[in-house]
Short mmCIF file of C-alpha atoms in Angstrom, two decimals:
data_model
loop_
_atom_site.label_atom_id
_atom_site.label_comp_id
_atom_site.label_asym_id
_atom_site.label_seq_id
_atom_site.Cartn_x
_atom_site.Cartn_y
_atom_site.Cartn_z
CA UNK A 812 43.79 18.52 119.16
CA UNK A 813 40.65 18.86 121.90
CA UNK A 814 36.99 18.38 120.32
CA UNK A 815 34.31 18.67 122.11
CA UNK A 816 30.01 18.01 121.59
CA UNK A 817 28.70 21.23 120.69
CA UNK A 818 24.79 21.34 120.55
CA UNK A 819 21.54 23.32 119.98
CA UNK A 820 18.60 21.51 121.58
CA UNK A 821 15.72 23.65 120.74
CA UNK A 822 17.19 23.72 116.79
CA UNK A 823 18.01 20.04 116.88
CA UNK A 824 21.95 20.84 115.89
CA UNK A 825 24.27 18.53 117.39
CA UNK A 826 28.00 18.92 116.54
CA UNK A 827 29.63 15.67 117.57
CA UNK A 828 33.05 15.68 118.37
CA UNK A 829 34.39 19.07 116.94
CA UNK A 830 37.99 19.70 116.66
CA UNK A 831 38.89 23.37 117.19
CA UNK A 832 41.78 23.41 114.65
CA UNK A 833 43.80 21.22 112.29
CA UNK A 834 47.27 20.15 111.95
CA UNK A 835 48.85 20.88 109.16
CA UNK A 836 52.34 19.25 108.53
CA UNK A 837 52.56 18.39 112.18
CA UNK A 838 51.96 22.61 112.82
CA UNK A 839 48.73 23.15 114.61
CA UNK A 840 46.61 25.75 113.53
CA UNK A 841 44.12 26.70 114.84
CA UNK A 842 40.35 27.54 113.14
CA UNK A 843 39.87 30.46 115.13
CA UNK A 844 43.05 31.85 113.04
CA UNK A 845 41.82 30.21 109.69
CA UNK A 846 38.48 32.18 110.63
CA UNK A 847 40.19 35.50 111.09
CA UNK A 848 42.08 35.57 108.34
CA UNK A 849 39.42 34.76 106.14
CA UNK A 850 37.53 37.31 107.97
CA UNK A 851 40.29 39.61 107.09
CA UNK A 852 40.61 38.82 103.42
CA UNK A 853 36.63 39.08 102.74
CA UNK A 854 36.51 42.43 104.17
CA UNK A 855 38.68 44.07 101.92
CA UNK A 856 36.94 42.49 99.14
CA UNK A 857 33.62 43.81 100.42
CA UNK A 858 35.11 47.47 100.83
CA UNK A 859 36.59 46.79 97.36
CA UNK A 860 32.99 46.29 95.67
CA UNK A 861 31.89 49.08 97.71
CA UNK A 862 34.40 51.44 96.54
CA UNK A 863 33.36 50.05 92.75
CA UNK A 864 29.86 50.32 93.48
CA UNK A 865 30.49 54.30 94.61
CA UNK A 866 32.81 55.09 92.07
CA UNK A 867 36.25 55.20 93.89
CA UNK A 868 39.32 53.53 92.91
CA UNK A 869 39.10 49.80 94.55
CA UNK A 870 43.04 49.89 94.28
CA UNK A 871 42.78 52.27 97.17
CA UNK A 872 41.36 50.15 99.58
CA UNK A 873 44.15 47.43 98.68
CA UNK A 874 46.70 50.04 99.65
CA UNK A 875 44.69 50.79 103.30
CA UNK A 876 43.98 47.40 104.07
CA UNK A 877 47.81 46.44 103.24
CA UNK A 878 48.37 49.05 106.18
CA UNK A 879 45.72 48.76 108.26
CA UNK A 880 45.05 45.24 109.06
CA UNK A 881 48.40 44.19 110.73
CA UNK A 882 47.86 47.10 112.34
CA UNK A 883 44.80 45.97 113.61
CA UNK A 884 45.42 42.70 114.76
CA UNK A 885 48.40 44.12 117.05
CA UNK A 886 46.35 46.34 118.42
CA UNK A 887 43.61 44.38 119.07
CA UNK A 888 46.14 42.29 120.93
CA UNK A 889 47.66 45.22 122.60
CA UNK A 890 43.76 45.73 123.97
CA UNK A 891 43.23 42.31 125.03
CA UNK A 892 46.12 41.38 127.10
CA UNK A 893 45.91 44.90 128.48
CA UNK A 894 42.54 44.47 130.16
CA UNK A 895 43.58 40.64 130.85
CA UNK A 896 47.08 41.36 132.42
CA UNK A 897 46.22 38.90 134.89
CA UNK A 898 46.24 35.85 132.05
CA UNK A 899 49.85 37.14 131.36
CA UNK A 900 51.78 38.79 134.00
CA UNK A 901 53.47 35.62 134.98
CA UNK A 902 53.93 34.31 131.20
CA UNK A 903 54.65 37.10 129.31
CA UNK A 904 56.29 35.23 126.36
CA UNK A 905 52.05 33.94 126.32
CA UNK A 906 51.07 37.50 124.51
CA UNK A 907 52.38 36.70 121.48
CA UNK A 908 50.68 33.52 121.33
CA UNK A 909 47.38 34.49 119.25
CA UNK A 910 46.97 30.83 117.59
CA UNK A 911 44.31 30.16 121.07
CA UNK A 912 42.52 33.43 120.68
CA UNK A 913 42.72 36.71 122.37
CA UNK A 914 41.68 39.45 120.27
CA UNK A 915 39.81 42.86 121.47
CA UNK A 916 37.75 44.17 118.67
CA UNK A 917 37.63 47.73 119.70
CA UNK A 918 41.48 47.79 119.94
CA UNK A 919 41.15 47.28 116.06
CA UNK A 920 38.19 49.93 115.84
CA UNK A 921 40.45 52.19 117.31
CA UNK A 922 43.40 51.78 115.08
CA UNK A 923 41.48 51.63 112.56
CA UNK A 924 40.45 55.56 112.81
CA UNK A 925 44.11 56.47 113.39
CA UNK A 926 45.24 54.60 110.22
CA UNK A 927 42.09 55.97 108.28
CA UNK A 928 42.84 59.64 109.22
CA UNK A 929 46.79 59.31 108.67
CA UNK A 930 46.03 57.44 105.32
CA UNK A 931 43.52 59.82 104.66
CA UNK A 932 45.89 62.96 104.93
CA UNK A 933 48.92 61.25 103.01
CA UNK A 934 46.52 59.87 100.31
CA UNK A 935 45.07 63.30 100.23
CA UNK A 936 41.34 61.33 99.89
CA UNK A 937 38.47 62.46 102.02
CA UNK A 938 38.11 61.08 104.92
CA UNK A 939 34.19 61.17 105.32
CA UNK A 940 34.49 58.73 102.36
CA UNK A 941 37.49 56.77 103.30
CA UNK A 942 35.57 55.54 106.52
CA UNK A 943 32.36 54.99 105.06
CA UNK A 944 33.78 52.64 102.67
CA UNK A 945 36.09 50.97 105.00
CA UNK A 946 33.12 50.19 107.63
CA UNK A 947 31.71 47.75 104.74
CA UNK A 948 34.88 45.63 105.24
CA UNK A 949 35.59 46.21 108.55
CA UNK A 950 31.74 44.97 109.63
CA UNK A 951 32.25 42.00 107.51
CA UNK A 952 35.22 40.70 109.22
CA UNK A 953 33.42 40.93 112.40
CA UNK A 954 30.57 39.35 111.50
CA UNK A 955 32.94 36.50 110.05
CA UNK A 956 35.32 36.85 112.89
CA UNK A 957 33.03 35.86 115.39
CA UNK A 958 32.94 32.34 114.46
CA UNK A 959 36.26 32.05 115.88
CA UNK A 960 34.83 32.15 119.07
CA UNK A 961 32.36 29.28 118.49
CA UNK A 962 34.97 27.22 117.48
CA UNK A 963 37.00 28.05 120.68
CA UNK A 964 33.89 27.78 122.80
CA UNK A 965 34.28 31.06 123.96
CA UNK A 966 32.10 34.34 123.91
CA UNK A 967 29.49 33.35 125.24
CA UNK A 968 26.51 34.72 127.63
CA UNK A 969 25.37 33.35 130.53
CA UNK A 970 21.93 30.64 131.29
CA UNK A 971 19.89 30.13 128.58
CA UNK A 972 17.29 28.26 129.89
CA UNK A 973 14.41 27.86 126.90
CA UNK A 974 15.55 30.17 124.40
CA UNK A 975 15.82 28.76 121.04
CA UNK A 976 19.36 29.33 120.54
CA UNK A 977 20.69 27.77 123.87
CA UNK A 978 23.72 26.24 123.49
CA UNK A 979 24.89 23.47 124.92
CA UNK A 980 28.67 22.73 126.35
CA UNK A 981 30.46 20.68 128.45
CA UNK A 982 30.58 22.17 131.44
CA UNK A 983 34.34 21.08 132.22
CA UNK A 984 35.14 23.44 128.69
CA UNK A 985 32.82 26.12 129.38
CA UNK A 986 33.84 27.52 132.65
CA UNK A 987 37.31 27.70 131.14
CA UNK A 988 35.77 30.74 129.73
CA UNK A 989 34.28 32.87 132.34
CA UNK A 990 35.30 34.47 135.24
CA UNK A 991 35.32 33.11 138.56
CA UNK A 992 32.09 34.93 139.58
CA UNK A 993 30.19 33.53 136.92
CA UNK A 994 31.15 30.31 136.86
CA UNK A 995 30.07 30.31 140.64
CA UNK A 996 26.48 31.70 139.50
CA UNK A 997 25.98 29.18 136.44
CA UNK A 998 27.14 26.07 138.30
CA UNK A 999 23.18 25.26 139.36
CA UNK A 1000 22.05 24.71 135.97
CA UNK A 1001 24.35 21.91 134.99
CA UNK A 1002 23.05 19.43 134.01
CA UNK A 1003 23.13 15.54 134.97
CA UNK A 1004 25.42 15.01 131.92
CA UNK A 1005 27.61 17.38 133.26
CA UNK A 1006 26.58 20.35 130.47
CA UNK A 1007 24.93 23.91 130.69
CA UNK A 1008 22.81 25.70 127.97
CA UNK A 1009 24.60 29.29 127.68
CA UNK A 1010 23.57 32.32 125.10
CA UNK A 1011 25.74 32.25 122.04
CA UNK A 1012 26.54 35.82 122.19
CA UNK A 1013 29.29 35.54 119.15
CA UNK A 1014 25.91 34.11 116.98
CA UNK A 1015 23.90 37.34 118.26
CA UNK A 1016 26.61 39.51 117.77
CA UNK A 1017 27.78 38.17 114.23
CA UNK A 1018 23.83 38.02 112.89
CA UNK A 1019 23.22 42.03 114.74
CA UNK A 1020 26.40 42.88 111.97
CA UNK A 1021 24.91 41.29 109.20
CA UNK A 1022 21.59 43.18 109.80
CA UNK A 1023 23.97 46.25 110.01
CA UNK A 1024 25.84 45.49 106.98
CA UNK A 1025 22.27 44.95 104.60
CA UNK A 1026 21.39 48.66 106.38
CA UNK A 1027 24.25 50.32 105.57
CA UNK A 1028 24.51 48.96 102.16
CA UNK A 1029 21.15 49.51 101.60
CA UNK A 1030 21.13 53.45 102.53
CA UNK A 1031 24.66 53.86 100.94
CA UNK A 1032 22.68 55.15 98.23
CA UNK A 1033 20.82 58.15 100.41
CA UNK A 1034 23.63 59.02 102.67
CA UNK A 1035 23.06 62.91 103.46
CA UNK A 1036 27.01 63.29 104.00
CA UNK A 1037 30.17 61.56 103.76
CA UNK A 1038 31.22 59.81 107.34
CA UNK A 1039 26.98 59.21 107.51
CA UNK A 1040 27.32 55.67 106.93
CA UNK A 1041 30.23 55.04 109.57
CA UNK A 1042 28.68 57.18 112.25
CA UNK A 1043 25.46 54.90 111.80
CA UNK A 1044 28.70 51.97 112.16
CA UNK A 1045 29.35 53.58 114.92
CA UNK A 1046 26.06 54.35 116.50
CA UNK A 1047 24.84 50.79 115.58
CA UNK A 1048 27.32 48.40 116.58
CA UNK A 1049 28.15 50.28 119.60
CA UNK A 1050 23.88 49.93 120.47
CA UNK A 1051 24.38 45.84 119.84
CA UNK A 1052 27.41 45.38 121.66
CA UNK A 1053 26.57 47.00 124.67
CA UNK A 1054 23.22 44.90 124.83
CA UNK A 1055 25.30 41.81 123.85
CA UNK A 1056 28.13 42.43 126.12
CA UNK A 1057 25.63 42.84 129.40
CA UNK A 1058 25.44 38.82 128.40
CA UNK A 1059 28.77 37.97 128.43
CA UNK A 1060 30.30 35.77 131.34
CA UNK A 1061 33.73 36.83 129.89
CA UNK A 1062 34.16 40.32 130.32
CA UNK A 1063 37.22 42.14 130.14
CA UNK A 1064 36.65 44.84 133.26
CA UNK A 1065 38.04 48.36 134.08
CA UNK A 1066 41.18 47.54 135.89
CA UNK A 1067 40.11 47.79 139.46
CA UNK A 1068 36.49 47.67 138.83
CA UNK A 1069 33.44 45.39 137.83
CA UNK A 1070 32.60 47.68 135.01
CA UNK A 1071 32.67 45.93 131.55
CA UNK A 1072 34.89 48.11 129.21
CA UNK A 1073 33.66 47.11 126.52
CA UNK A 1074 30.03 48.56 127.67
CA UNK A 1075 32.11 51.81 128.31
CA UNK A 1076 33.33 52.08 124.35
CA UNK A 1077 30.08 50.92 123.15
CA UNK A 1078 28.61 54.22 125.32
CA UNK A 1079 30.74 56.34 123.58
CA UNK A 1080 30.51 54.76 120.33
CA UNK A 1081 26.33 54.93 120.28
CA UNK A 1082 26.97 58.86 121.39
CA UNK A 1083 29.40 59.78 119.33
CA UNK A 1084 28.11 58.28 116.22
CA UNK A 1085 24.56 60.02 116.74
CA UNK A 1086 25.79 62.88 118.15
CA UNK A 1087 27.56 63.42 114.98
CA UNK A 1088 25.11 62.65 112.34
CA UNK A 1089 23.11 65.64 114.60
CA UNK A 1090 25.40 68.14 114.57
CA UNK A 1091 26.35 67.66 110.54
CA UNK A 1092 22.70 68.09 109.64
CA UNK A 1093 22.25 70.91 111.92
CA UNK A 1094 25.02 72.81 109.99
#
């Protein structure tokens, strides 16, 4: 078990000594799972009391998300070590090691609309409503999920100088978690205790859901069509992440490039999503 000091100056937070998992009957697991899972489990509820709330059969959703998560954590894995071949070429037997981390979100975005349109067709339910429900849940695992990257120190952006939520690591842990470039960049602002201030990007990413989340809740009840409120998912989350992910010292890149991927799918989220919502009210 590794702990580390995990701090936030300008707040006054200091988190002595945190362990990033717990051993359980001398197996080691590891919070960032605990985290996910319970991610996982809270956003079906959340889809549940949406589908309640609207009028739809909550069993539904417990049918979908039976389906649909394990297919979304193996594809969000698929996504990962895809655009971080590198971390596995010469392990391979590493990729099915998920206790540490490793999880692309948009690889479970993506499945997500394959599974919803398949379910959709053999469950002969709309699919405009299908998705709009199952954005509830699938925003609230992310803004849950997130916090398994504070508790693996990872996800995070780069100098933060004075800004109130600075976060301070060891420096030794933290450039574990960039790339080589960055760390190159960041190493003139350690400090004399050998520790940087970084951006939390998982906290700015997790508290832009939650904003999304009240929204979308919110205007559930003046949606114009069904598939409004995941095309505002779409549109919105795609908006955050690419601002986030310009932050990140961690990015997984275009194979061959320097261009973030995850800026790329945000793009075409934030276009698609809007571009949508036009067209359907043009009609």
């Amino acid at each position: 078990m590794s702990t580390y000091d995990i701090g936030f100056p300008k707040l006054g937070i200091l988190l002595e000594n945190l362990p990033n998992g717990v051993s359980v009957f001398g197996f080691w697991i590891a919070f960032y799972g605990m985290i996910m899972a319970f991610a996982m489990v809270m956003g079906y509820l959340l889809a549940a009391w949406q589908a309640k709330r609207t009028g739809q059969d909550p069993d539904l959703y417990l049918d979908f998300a039976l389906i649909a998560i394990p297919v979304c954590v193996v594809a969000a894995r698929i996504y990962y070590v895809i655009f971080s071949w590198n971390l596995y070429k010469d392990n391979p037997l590493q990729i099915f090691n998920v206790r540490n981390g490793g999880l692309g979100i948009y690889g479970a975005v993506i499945a997500a609309i394959i599974t919803a349109v398949i379910f959709s067709r053999v469950k002969k339910v709309p699919l405009g409503l299908l998705v709009d429900t199952g954005c509830i849940g699938l925003i609230t695992g992310q803004i849950i999920g997130r916090w398994g990257n504070f508790f693996n120190r990872e996800a995070f952006g780069g100098y933060a100088g004075n800004s109130l939520f600075a976060m301070e690591l060891p420096w030794d842990e933290a450039k574990l978690h960039m790339s080589t470039e960055a760390a190159l960049t960041l190493r003139q602002y350690i400090s004399a205790d050998n520790t940087i201030l970084v951006h939390p990007t998982f906290l700015y990413e997790s508290l832009w859901n939650l904003c999304l989340l009240i929204f979308l809740l919110i205007y559930t009840r003046h949606k114009k069509f069904d598939g409004e409120l995941f095309c505002i998912y779409m549109a919105g989350y795609g908006l955050g992440r690419f601002w986030i992910e310009s932050m990140r010292t961690d990015q997984l890149l275009l194979w061959g490039t320097s261009i973030p991927v995850s800026m790329i799918v945000a793009a075409v989220m934030v276009v698609t999503g809007i571009g949508f919502i036009f067209w359907k009210r043009r009609k």
